[in-house]
Short mmCIF file of C-alpha atoms in Angstrom, two decimals:
data_model
loop_
_atom_site.label_atom_id
_atom_site.label_comp_id
_atom_site.label_asym_id
_atom_site.label_seq_id
_atom_site.Cartn_x
_atom_site.Cartn_y
_atom_site.Cartn_z
CA MET A 7 174.27 52.75 8.21
CA LYS A 8 175.44 54.14 4.95
CA MET A 9 177.93 56.94 5.39
CA GLN A 10 176.98 60.10 3.53
CA LEU A 11 179.53 61.92 1.44
CA GLU A 12 179.63 64.93 3.76
CA ASP A 13 180.19 62.72 6.80
CA ALA A 14 182.98 60.81 5.11
CA ALA A 15 184.55 64.03 3.87
CA ALA A 16 184.46 65.58 7.34
CA VAL A 17 186.29 62.61 8.84
CA LEU A 18 188.80 62.27 6.02
CA ASN A 19 189.59 66.00 5.96
CA VAL A 20 191.11 65.67 9.42
CA LEU A 21 192.61 62.20 9.23
CA CYS A 22 193.78 62.15 5.61
CA PRO A 23 194.27 65.60 4.10
CA MET A 24 195.49 63.92 0.90
CA HIS A 25 192.44 61.77 0.12
CA VAL A 26 190.05 61.74 -2.82
CA ILE A 27 186.52 60.35 -2.82
CA LEU A 28 185.65 59.03 -6.28
CA SER A 29 182.32 58.24 -7.89
CA ASP A 30 181.74 55.07 -9.93
CA ASP A 31 182.90 56.81 -13.12
CA GLY A 32 186.13 58.17 -11.61
CA THR A 33 184.94 61.71 -10.97
CA VAL A 34 186.44 63.37 -7.90
CA LEU A 35 183.54 64.04 -5.53
CA HIS A 36 185.67 65.45 -2.76
CA SER A 37 189.39 65.93 -2.08
CA GLY A 38 191.54 66.76 0.94
CA ALA A 39 192.96 70.27 1.24
CA THR A 40 196.62 69.22 0.90
CA LEU A 41 195.97 67.20 -2.24
CA GLN A 42 194.11 70.17 -3.69
CA LYS A 43 197.18 72.30 -2.93
CA LEU A 44 199.28 70.03 -5.18
CA CYS A 45 197.11 70.84 -8.19
CA HIS A 46 198.13 74.47 -8.49
CA GLY A 47 195.17 76.45 -9.79
CA ARG A 48 193.07 73.58 -11.14
CA THR A 49 190.12 72.48 -9.03
CA LEU A 50 190.35 68.84 -8.19
CA ASP A 51 186.70 68.35 -7.24
CA GLY A 52 184.72 67.48 -10.37
CA SER A 53 187.74 66.46 -12.43
CA GLN A 54 188.56 62.97 -13.67
CA PHE A 55 190.90 61.11 -11.28
CA PHE A 56 192.72 59.25 -14.06
CA LYS A 57 193.32 62.50 -15.97
CA VAL A 58 195.01 64.17 -13.02
CA PHE A 59 196.94 61.17 -11.74
CA ASP A 60 198.98 58.74 -13.78
CA LEU A 61 198.74 55.30 -12.16
CA ARG A 62 202.16 53.79 -12.75
CA ARG A 63 201.83 50.58 -10.76
CA PRO A 64 200.08 48.20 -10.76
CA ARG A 65 200.00 48.64 -14.53
CA ASP A 66 196.93 48.98 -16.73
CA MET A 67 194.62 50.51 -14.14
CA ARG A 68 192.10 52.57 -16.08
CA SER A 69 188.81 52.37 -14.24
CA ILE A 70 187.22 52.51 -10.82
CA ALA A 71 186.57 48.77 -11.19
CA ASP A 72 190.36 48.26 -11.50
CA LEU A 73 190.94 50.43 -8.45
CA ARG A 74 188.36 48.54 -6.41
CA ARG A 75 189.99 45.26 -7.35
CA ALA A 76 193.36 46.63 -6.17
CA ALA A 77 191.87 47.59 -2.79
CA GLY A 78 194.47 47.56 -0.01
CA GLN A 79 197.44 47.24 -2.38
CA LYS A 80 200.14 49.85 -2.54
CA LEU A 81 199.66 52.11 -5.58
CA HIS A 82 202.32 54.19 -7.28
CA LEU A 83 201.04 57.36 -8.91
CA GLN A 84 202.41 60.52 -10.45
CA LEU A 85 200.90 63.95 -11.08
CA ARG A 86 200.38 64.22 -14.84
CA GLU A 87 201.30 67.91 -14.76
CA ALA A 88 204.65 69.41 -13.72
CA PRO A 89 206.37 68.98 -11.35
CA HIS A 90 205.18 65.36 -11.79
CA THR A 91 205.35 64.69 -8.05
CA GLY A 92 205.49 60.97 -7.26
CA LEU A 93 202.89 59.69 -4.83
CA LYS A 94 202.05 56.51 -2.97
CA GLY A 95 198.44 55.53 -2.45
CA VAL A 96 195.97 52.98 -1.26
CA ALA A 97 192.36 52.56 -2.44
CA VAL A 98 189.32 51.37 -0.52
CA PRO A 99 185.93 50.67 -2.17
CA TRP A 100 183.37 53.23 -1.09
CA ALA A 101 179.68 53.19 -2.18
CA HIS A 102 180.01 52.44 -5.94
CA GLY A 103 183.24 54.33 -6.22
CA ALA A 104 186.37 54.39 -4.07
CA VAL A 105 188.34 56.41 -1.55
CA VAL A 106 192.03 56.79 -2.36
CA ASN A 107 194.44 58.08 0.26
CA LEU A 108 197.75 59.42 -0.99
CA SER A 109 201.11 60.31 0.53
CA PHE A 110 204.48 61.48 -0.73
CA GLY A 111 206.81 58.67 0.15
CA ILE A 112 210.38 59.46 -0.72
CA SER A 113 209.46 62.40 -2.98
CA ILE A 114 208.64 64.40 0.16
CA LEU A 115 211.82 66.52 0.12
CA ASP A 116 211.06 67.89 -3.34
CA ALA A 117 207.33 68.07 -2.66
CA VAL A 118 207.54 70.37 0.37
CA ARG A 119 209.58 72.77 -1.73
CA ASP A 120 207.63 72.48 -4.99
CA HIS A 121 204.26 72.89 -3.28
CA ALA A 122 205.32 75.16 -0.36
CA LEU A 123 203.83 72.77 2.18
CA THR A 124 203.70 73.63 5.88
CA SER A 125 203.15 71.59 9.05
CA ALA A 126 199.45 72.44 8.81
CA ASP A 127 199.23 70.49 5.55
CA PHE A 128 199.89 67.21 7.31
CA ALA A 129 197.63 65.30 9.67
CA ALA A 130 198.47 65.76 13.34
CA THR A 131 199.59 62.13 13.55
CA ASP A 132 201.62 62.22 10.34
CA MET A 133 205.36 61.61 10.85
CA THR A 134 206.35 63.63 7.79
CA VAL A 135 207.41 66.76 9.67
CA GLU A 136 209.49 64.62 12.05
CA MET A 137 211.10 63.00 9.04
CA LEU A 138 211.93 66.37 7.50
CA TYR A 139 213.39 67.42 10.84
CA LEU A 140 215.47 64.27 10.90
CA VAL A 141 216.73 64.77 7.36
CA GLU A 142 217.93 68.28 8.22
CA ALA A 143 219.37 67.27 11.56
CA LYS A 144 221.26 64.37 9.99
CA SER A 145 222.54 66.55 7.16
CA ALA A 146 223.86 69.08 9.67
CA ALA A 147 225.50 66.35 11.74
CA MET A 148 226.97 64.70 8.63
CA GLU A 149 228.34 68.05 7.51
CA ALA A 150 230.08 68.51 10.87
CA SER A 151 231.43 64.97 10.58
CA ARG A 152 232.59 65.49 7.02
CA LYS A 153 234.47 68.65 7.98
CA LEU A 154 236.14 66.84 10.86
CA ASN A 155 237.22 64.05 8.51
CA GLN A 156 238.63 66.56 6.06
CA ARG A 157 240.66 68.25 8.77
CA LEU A 158 241.89 64.91 10.13
CA GLN A 159 242.93 63.87 6.62
CA GLY A 160 244.80 67.14 6.19
CA ALA A 161 246.47 66.72 9.57
CA ARG A 162 247.49 63.15 8.68
CA ILE A 163 249.12 64.25 5.42
CA ALA A 164 250.93 67.06 7.21
CA ALA A 165 252.08 64.68 9.96
CA GLU A 166 253.34 62.16 7.40
CA GLU A 167 255.28 64.86 5.60
CA GLN A 168 256.93 65.86 8.83
CA ALA A 169 257.47 62.31 10.06
CA PHE A 170 260.97 60.98 10.71
CA THR A 171 259.95 57.34 10.81
CA ASP A 172 259.65 54.70 8.13
CA THR A 173 256.25 53.19 8.87
CA LEU A 174 257.08 49.66 7.68
CA THR A 175 260.26 49.08 9.68
CA GLY A 176 260.10 51.70 12.42
CA LEU A 177 263.58 52.87 11.34
CA LYS A 178 264.39 56.49 10.61
CA ASN A 179 263.51 57.70 7.10
CA ARG A 180 265.43 59.72 4.53
CA ARG A 181 264.23 62.98 6.08
CA ALA A 182 265.52 62.01 9.50
CA LEU A 183 268.81 60.83 7.99
CA ALA A 184 269.36 64.19 6.28
CA HIS A 185 268.69 65.89 9.60
CA VAL A 186 271.25 63.71 11.45
CA LEU A 187 273.89 64.14 8.73
CA ARG A 188 273.48 67.92 8.74
CA ARG A 189 273.95 68.00 12.50
CA LEU A 190 277.01 65.69 12.48
CA SER A 191 278.65 67.47 9.53
CA SER A 192 278.83 70.72 11.44
CA GLY A 193 280.00 69.07 14.69
CA PRO A 194 283.44 68.02 15.93
CA THR A 195 282.76 64.24 16.08
CA GLY A 196 283.94 62.10 13.19
CA PHE A 197 281.51 59.51 11.86
CA ALA A 198 281.09 56.68 9.39
CA LEU A 199 278.31 56.42 6.83
CA MET A 200 277.42 52.88 5.73
CA HIS A 201 275.22 52.33 2.72
CA LEU A 202 273.65 48.86 2.73
CA ASP A 203 271.84 47.42 -0.26
CA LEU A 204 270.12 44.02 0.07
CA ASP A 205 271.06 41.33 -2.43
CA PHE A 206 268.38 39.00 -3.89
CA PHE A 207 265.59 41.00 -2.24
CA LYS A 208 263.75 41.43 -5.54
CA ALA A 209 263.72 37.64 -5.93
CA VAL A 210 261.98 37.29 -2.53
CA ASN A 211 259.35 39.85 -3.52
CA ASP A 212 258.84 38.26 -6.95
CA THR A 213 258.66 34.62 -5.87
CA LEU A 214 257.16 34.79 -2.35
CA GLY A 215 255.15 37.97 -2.65
CA HIS A 216 255.12 41.39 -1.01
CA PRO A 217 254.10 40.19 2.49
CA ALA A 218 257.28 38.06 2.51
CA GLY A 219 259.30 41.05 1.28
CA ASP A 220 257.84 43.27 4.02
CA HIS A 221 258.66 40.63 6.61
CA VAL A 222 262.26 40.43 5.36
CA LEU A 223 262.62 44.23 5.58
CA GLN A 224 261.37 44.14 9.16
CA GLU A 225 263.84 41.37 10.03
CA VAL A 226 266.69 43.32 8.42
CA ALA A 227 265.68 46.37 10.46
CA ARG A 228 265.78 44.28 13.64
CA ILE A 229 269.28 42.96 12.81
CA LEU A 230 270.58 46.46 12.02
CA VAL A 231 269.24 47.87 15.28
CA GLU A 232 270.74 44.95 17.24
CA GLU A 233 274.16 45.34 15.60
CA THR A 234 274.38 49.07 16.29
CA ARG A 235 274.41 51.29 19.36
CA ASP A 236 271.57 53.55 20.49
CA SER A 237 273.63 56.56 19.46
CA ASP A 238 273.86 55.26 15.87
CA THR A 239 271.22 56.12 13.30
CA VAL A 240 269.69 53.33 11.21
CA SER A 241 267.54 54.54 8.35
CA ARG A 242 265.70 53.02 5.43
CA VAL A 243 266.18 55.29 2.43
CA GLY A 244 264.68 53.24 -0.39
CA GLY A 245 262.89 49.93 -1.08
CA ASP A 246 265.80 47.73 0.07
CA GLU A 247 268.42 50.37 0.81
CA PHE A 248 269.55 51.30 4.30
CA VAL A 249 271.97 53.91 5.60
CA LEU A 250 273.72 53.60 8.96
CA VAL A 251 275.40 56.59 10.55
CA LEU A 252 277.87 55.75 13.31
CA PRO A 253 279.16 58.79 15.23
CA GLY A 254 282.59 58.42 16.83
CA ARG A 255 283.35 55.26 14.85
CA THR A 256 286.05 55.90 12.30
CA GLU A 257 288.56 53.03 12.75
CA PRO A 258 288.34 50.94 9.55
CA ALA A 259 289.02 47.64 11.33
CA ARG A 260 286.07 48.09 13.76
CA LEU A 261 283.80 49.23 10.94
CA ASP A 262 284.81 46.28 8.78
CA ALA A 263 284.00 43.92 11.65
CA ILE A 264 280.55 45.50 12.16
CA ALA A 265 279.81 45.36 8.42
CA HIS A 266 280.76 41.69 8.19
CA ARG A 267 278.73 40.79 11.27
CA ILE A 268 275.72 42.44 9.66
CA ILE A 269 276.29 40.66 6.33
CA THR A 270 276.69 37.30 8.09
CA ARG A 271 273.42 37.75 9.97
CA LEU A 272 271.59 38.91 6.82
CA GLN A 273 272.56 35.63 5.14
CA GLN A 274 270.79 33.55 7.79
CA PRO A 275 267.60 32.14 6.19
CA ILE A 276 264.49 34.07 7.25
CA PRO A 277 261.40 31.85 7.70
CA PHE A 278 258.08 33.26 6.56
CA GLU A 279 254.80 31.31 6.62
CA GLY A 280 256.39 27.95 5.95
CA GLN A 281 258.77 29.29 3.30
CA VAL A 282 262.36 30.41 3.67
CA CYS A 283 263.63 33.74 2.38
CA ARG A 284 267.32 34.01 1.54
CA ILE A 285 269.00 37.34 1.05
CA SER A 286 272.37 38.91 1.56
CA GLY A 287 273.72 42.42 1.63
CA SER A 288 276.48 44.58 0.19
CA ILE A 289 277.87 47.56 2.05
CA GLY A 290 279.87 50.63 1.10
CA THR A 291 281.28 52.97 3.73
CA SER A 292 282.57 56.53 3.64
CA LEU A 293 284.37 58.21 6.56
CA SER A 294 283.94 61.86 7.56
CA ASP A 295 287.70 62.12 8.24
CA HIS A 296 288.28 62.21 4.49
CA TYR A 297 286.37 65.47 4.07
CA ASP A 298 287.01 68.96 5.31
CA PRO A 299 284.38 69.88 6.13
CA PRO A 300 282.21 66.75 5.72
CA ASP A 301 279.59 67.17 3.01
CA PRO A 302 276.59 64.84 3.51
CA ASP A 303 275.76 64.66 -0.21
CA ARG A 304 279.32 63.80 -1.19
CA MET A 305 279.63 61.27 1.60
CA MET A 306 276.41 59.61 0.45
CA ALA A 307 277.60 59.54 -3.16
CA ASP A 308 281.00 58.14 -2.16
CA ALA A 309 279.45 55.44 0.09
CA ASP A 310 277.35 54.59 -2.95
CA LEU A 311 280.50 54.15 -5.08
CA ALA A 312 282.00 51.88 -2.42
CA LEU A 313 278.73 49.91 -2.31
CA TYR A 314 278.87 49.28 -6.05
CA ALA A 315 282.47 48.23 -5.73
CA SER A 316 281.22 45.61 -3.19
CA LYS A 317 278.53 44.48 -5.62
CA ARG A 318 281.04 44.20 -8.46
CA GLN A 319 283.26 42.04 -6.27
CA GLY A 320 280.47 39.48 -6.09
CA ARG A 321 278.04 40.75 -3.40
CA ALA A 322 278.03 40.08 0.37
CA ARG A 323 281.09 42.32 0.57
CA HIS A 324 282.08 45.46 2.40
CA SER A 325 284.24 48.19 0.83
CA PHE A 326 285.52 51.55 1.98
CA PHE A 327 285.54 54.59 -0.20
CA LYS A 328 289.10 55.91 -0.48
CA PRO A 329 289.90 59.36 -1.77
CA GLY A 330 291.03 58.89 -5.33
CA ASP A 331 288.40 56.20 -6.07
CA ARG A 332 286.02 58.74 -7.48
CA ALA A 333 288.02 59.60 -10.57
CA GLY A 334 288.26 55.96 -11.66
CA ALA A 335 284.66 55.11 -10.88
CA THR A 336 282.99 57.39 -13.39
CA MET B 160 231.12 67.79 27.42
CA HIS B 161 229.95 67.22 23.87
CA GLY B 162 232.15 68.96 21.31
CA LEU B 163 229.04 70.54 19.74
CA ILE B 164 228.57 72.64 22.89
CA ASN B 165 232.22 73.69 23.10
CA ARG B 166 232.25 74.41 19.39
CA ALA B 167 229.07 76.52 19.76
CA ILE B 168 230.77 78.59 22.48
CA GLU B 169 233.81 79.02 20.24
CA CYS B 170 231.71 80.08 17.22
CA PHE B 171 229.78 82.50 19.41
CA VAL B 172 233.03 84.28 20.35
CA ARG B 173 234.46 84.16 16.82
CA ASP B 174 231.27 85.36 15.08
CA THR B 175 230.39 88.00 17.67
CA TYR B 176 233.79 89.38 18.76
CA GLY B 177 236.19 88.19 16.05
CA ASP B 178 238.97 85.61 15.71
CA ALA B 179 241.46 87.78 17.62
CA CYS B 180 239.18 87.73 20.67
CA TRP B 181 238.94 83.93 20.42
CA ASP B 182 242.73 83.68 20.21
CA GLY B 183 242.85 85.64 23.48
CA VAL B 184 240.40 83.18 25.06
CA VAL B 185 242.52 80.23 23.84
CA ARG B 186 245.57 81.76 25.53
CA ALA B 187 243.72 82.72 28.72
CA ALA B 188 242.23 79.23 29.05
CA ALA B 189 245.56 77.61 28.06
CA LEU B 190 243.88 75.36 25.46
CA ASP B 191 245.98 72.81 23.58
CA ALA B 192 244.28 73.47 20.25
CA ASP B 193 242.83 76.70 18.89
CA ARG B 194 239.50 75.13 17.91
CA PHE B 195 237.01 72.59 19.18
CA GLU B 196 235.79 69.70 17.05
CA ALA B 197 232.00 69.39 17.04
CA MET B 198 232.09 65.60 16.85
CA LEU B 199 234.53 64.88 19.68
CA ARG B 200 234.01 64.83 23.43
CA TYR B 201 235.91 67.01 25.89
CA ASP B 202 236.41 67.14 29.63
CA THR B 203 233.65 69.28 31.20
CA ALA B 204 236.19 71.24 33.27
CA LEU B 205 237.59 72.53 29.97
CA THR B 206 234.23 74.09 29.09
CA TRP B 207 234.16 76.02 32.35
CA ARG B 208 237.73 77.16 31.84
CA VAL B 209 236.74 78.54 28.44
CA LEU B 210 233.66 80.26 29.85
CA ASP B 211 235.74 81.82 32.64
CA ALA B 212 238.25 83.03 30.05
CA ILE B 213 235.41 84.57 28.01
CA THR B 214 233.84 86.36 30.98
CA GLY B 215 237.32 87.63 31.92
CA THR B 216 238.07 88.81 28.38
CA LEU B 217 234.67 90.45 27.79
CA GLY B 218 234.20 91.79 31.33
CA LYS B 219 230.66 90.37 31.45
CA SER B 220 229.02 88.11 34.01
CA ARG B 221 228.83 84.41 33.23
CA ASP B 222 225.00 84.54 33.20
CA ASP B 223 225.04 87.31 30.59
CA VAL B 224 227.55 85.46 28.44
CA LEU B 225 225.43 82.29 28.59
CA GLU B 226 222.30 84.19 27.62
CA ASP B 227 224.15 85.86 24.74
CA ILE B 228 225.24 82.39 23.56
CA GLY B 229 221.57 81.27 23.59
CA THR B 230 220.57 84.31 21.52
CA TYR B 231 223.46 83.75 19.12
CA LEU B 232 222.46 80.10 18.57
CA VAL B 233 219.08 81.12 17.16
CA SER B 234 219.71 84.46 15.52
CA HIS B 235 223.11 84.36 13.82
CA PRO B 236 223.18 83.49 10.10
CA ASN B 237 225.94 80.91 10.75
CA THR B 238 223.61 78.93 12.99
CA GLU B 239 220.63 79.01 10.62
CA ALA B 240 220.51 75.18 10.63
CA LEU B 241 219.81 75.19 14.36
CA ARG B 242 217.11 77.85 14.06
CA ARG B 243 215.43 75.76 11.40
CA LEU B 244 215.55 72.65 13.55
CA LEU B 245 213.94 74.57 16.42
CA ARG B 246 211.26 75.97 14.11
CA PHE B 247 210.22 72.43 13.24
CA GLY B 248 208.84 72.38 16.79
CA GLY B 249 205.71 74.33 16.00
CA VAL B 250 203.79 76.69 13.78
CA GLY B 251 203.47 79.37 16.46
CA PHE B 252 205.45 80.38 19.55
CA VAL B 253 203.08 78.55 21.93
CA ASP B 254 203.40 75.38 19.82
CA PHE B 255 207.13 75.87 20.00
CA LEU B 256 207.01 76.16 23.80
CA HIS B 257 205.06 72.92 24.02
CA SER B 258 207.56 71.22 21.74
CA LEU B 259 210.40 71.97 24.18
CA ASP B 260 209.50 68.86 26.22
CA GLU B 261 210.65 66.85 23.21
CA LEU B 262 213.79 68.89 22.57
CA PRO B 263 216.30 66.53 24.28
CA ASP B 264 214.83 63.58 22.34
CA ARG B 265 214.89 65.54 19.10
CA ALA B 266 218.51 66.45 19.72
CA ARG B 267 219.32 62.79 20.34
CA LEU B 268 217.73 61.84 16.99
CA ALA B 269 220.34 63.99 15.32
CA VAL B 270 223.34 63.41 17.56
CA ASP B 271 222.76 60.40 19.75
CA ASP B 272 225.35 61.19 22.40
CA LEU B 273 224.23 64.79 22.95
CA ASP B 274 222.66 65.10 26.38
CA LEU B 275 220.60 68.22 26.85
CA PRO B 276 218.75 69.09 30.07
CA GLN B 277 215.31 67.59 30.57
CA LEU B 278 212.73 70.28 29.83
CA GLU B 279 209.19 70.48 31.12
CA LEU B 280 206.68 73.19 30.33
CA ARG B 281 203.83 74.03 32.72
CA GLU B 282 201.00 76.22 31.50
CA CYS B 283 199.73 78.49 34.29
CA GLY B 284 196.93 80.28 32.40
CA ASP B 285 196.71 83.92 31.30
CA GLY B 286 199.55 83.40 28.83
CA LYS B 287 201.93 82.42 31.62
CA PHE B 288 204.24 79.40 31.38
CA VAL B 289 206.96 77.99 33.58
CA LEU B 290 209.75 76.10 31.90
CA ASN B 291 211.64 73.74 34.19
CA LEU B 292 215.13 72.54 33.25
CA ARG B 293 216.85 69.63 34.98
CA SER B 294 220.53 69.09 34.44
CA GLU B 295 223.63 68.20 36.38
CA LEU B 296 225.30 71.20 34.79
CA PRO B 297 224.34 74.69 35.91
CA GLY B 298 223.98 77.39 33.31
CA PHE B 299 221.66 75.85 30.75
CA GLY B 300 218.84 78.02 32.16
CA HIS B 301 220.60 81.19 31.07
CA VAL B 302 221.35 79.77 27.63
CA MET B 303 217.66 78.87 27.37
CA MET B 304 216.71 82.47 28.30
CA GLY B 305 218.65 83.62 25.26
CA VAL B 306 217.16 80.90 23.04
CA LEU B 307 213.59 81.75 24.15
CA ARG B 308 214.08 85.47 23.65
CA ALA B 309 215.45 84.96 20.16
CA MET B 310 212.81 82.38 19.21
CA ALA B 311 210.05 84.75 20.39
CA ASP B 312 211.51 87.34 18.01
CA ASP B 313 211.69 84.71 15.30
CA TYR B 314 207.98 83.93 15.67
CA GLY B 315 207.11 87.60 16.09
CA ALA B 316 205.77 87.07 19.63
CA LEU B 317 206.16 89.57 22.47
CA VAL B 318 207.18 87.87 25.71
CA MET B 319 208.65 88.68 29.10
CA LEU B 320 211.10 86.24 30.62
CA GLU B 321 212.16 85.85 34.20
CA TYR B 322 214.89 83.59 35.53
CA ASP B 323 213.74 82.15 38.84
CA GLY B 324 217.06 80.82 40.04
CA ARG B 325 218.57 77.41 40.46
CA CYS B 326 217.77 74.91 43.16
CA GLY B 327 219.60 71.59 43.17
CA GLY B 328 219.74 70.44 39.57
CA SER B 329 216.61 72.38 38.69
CA GLU B 330 216.12 75.80 37.10
CA ASN B 331 212.86 77.62 36.34
CA ILE B 332 212.10 80.26 33.75
CA THR B 333 208.78 82.11 33.83
CA ILE B 334 207.50 83.08 30.39
CA SER B 335 204.73 85.66 30.11
CA LEU B 336 203.24 85.87 26.66
CA VAL B 337 202.09 89.43 26.02
CA GLU B 338 201.15 89.04 22.36
CA THR B 339 201.57 86.11 19.96
CA ALA B 340 201.51 88.19 16.79
CA TYR B 341 203.34 91.32 17.89
CA ALA B 342 205.64 91.53 14.91
CA GLU B 343 205.83 89.67 11.63
CA GLY B 344 208.61 87.29 12.62
CA ARG B 345 210.96 85.52 10.24
CA SER B 346 209.74 83.16 7.57
CA PHE B 347 210.11 79.43 7.80
CA HIS B 348 209.56 76.92 4.99
CA LEU B 349 209.60 73.20 5.64
CA GLY B 350 211.71 72.63 2.56
CA ALA B 351 215.26 73.88 2.97
CA GLN B 352 216.03 76.68 0.50
CA ALA B 353 219.04 75.66 -1.49
CA GLY B 354 219.55 72.03 -2.36
#
């Protein structure tokens, strides 16, 4: 039985509110209410399909015969007039013309706004409204997630700024060292400040790479912790610079012994992934007894002078800063 | 408890009674942090501690506070996103009521670890409905009372609500629809306003 236009239209109005029924010359015989809504003001029925819609793909489709040949294929179309909404479609031969059903595809977000569409504009079985719901729900959830990430990032930066630990070696950092020195300087206990600078560390980094350098720093940290007491402070204050603070240790002989033990252990070859890293260390020490009251900055600077004296003497040495050295050093 | 729920309670207090009131709640409930994160999970006992602190601070019953939270979720400008998501449920208030059965699934589409009570709507004729909520947690019924009242306003419908009590894990709310188009209601467009 041949389906009459009115019968077809009645069915399609409910199932496909974005359909057009076309005659053999491309005239729109009937169109769904939602599709009509897209053509603000202009009546779709009676107009030429190819004048209202620009068929972008497949290319070179100009006639109903072309459309009928493309039956079942996915069509890409665009409204010729602003806002040039993009549409997907599929054509089916009907009588001597064709029925084309259209939908929005990914342009839906703009389309609902541009054409003020409501739930009633979509077929009852259409998933579009669910998709719009999902888009909004996901955006809201993403926004909550994004804000959480921002706050976590802020908290991480704040925590790092307040941290007392060097993340690579687990030793104290410069901040923590300053804190310890401030406390000791105002207390009654004398202390020694040892400034250790690694020798040949740059060569390890340059020839064996940064992973080897990082490994060496971690090994050095382990040695320094093992050669000191829990009450001592071991800190990494620069790339290959370490500062040890030893409260209650001010006898030069003991300190010299500790420094040499450290240097001896640093000179043991450090294996790393089949290679061997060789370093050494130079140390300069200042004693709080030489200051009244002890000034952390001066003690650091003086330990530094003693360190460079060790370096000048040919590395792998330990020197004490003695009052009077400063004048000659500059 | 999902952080979204704790965060909603927090925002309700902040937006309705001010940050100072929330600070009082934080102290009364002895919370570790002064805010909840929507995307984290918290111990359920913590949620009750916060609710107890709120009822103590405001001098209101827990049921009233929960209903106020429900109303806040739909009607406050800061929770517009949630109102919009609920409005996707239907064109009119009755459509919306029928969409409630799907609400837990809809919520899971957005946030897959958010467990809301199972909802079931029974139509009893003459504009009467009974909404059944099943949940291990008591209290959702009162929140739902607030949500329904505010959504009825949103759709411009005139309704009467009655809380029928809790039995086991089940709560019933009777909804009597007096008029579907009592007032104009607030507008809703499928496309979100600002991009």
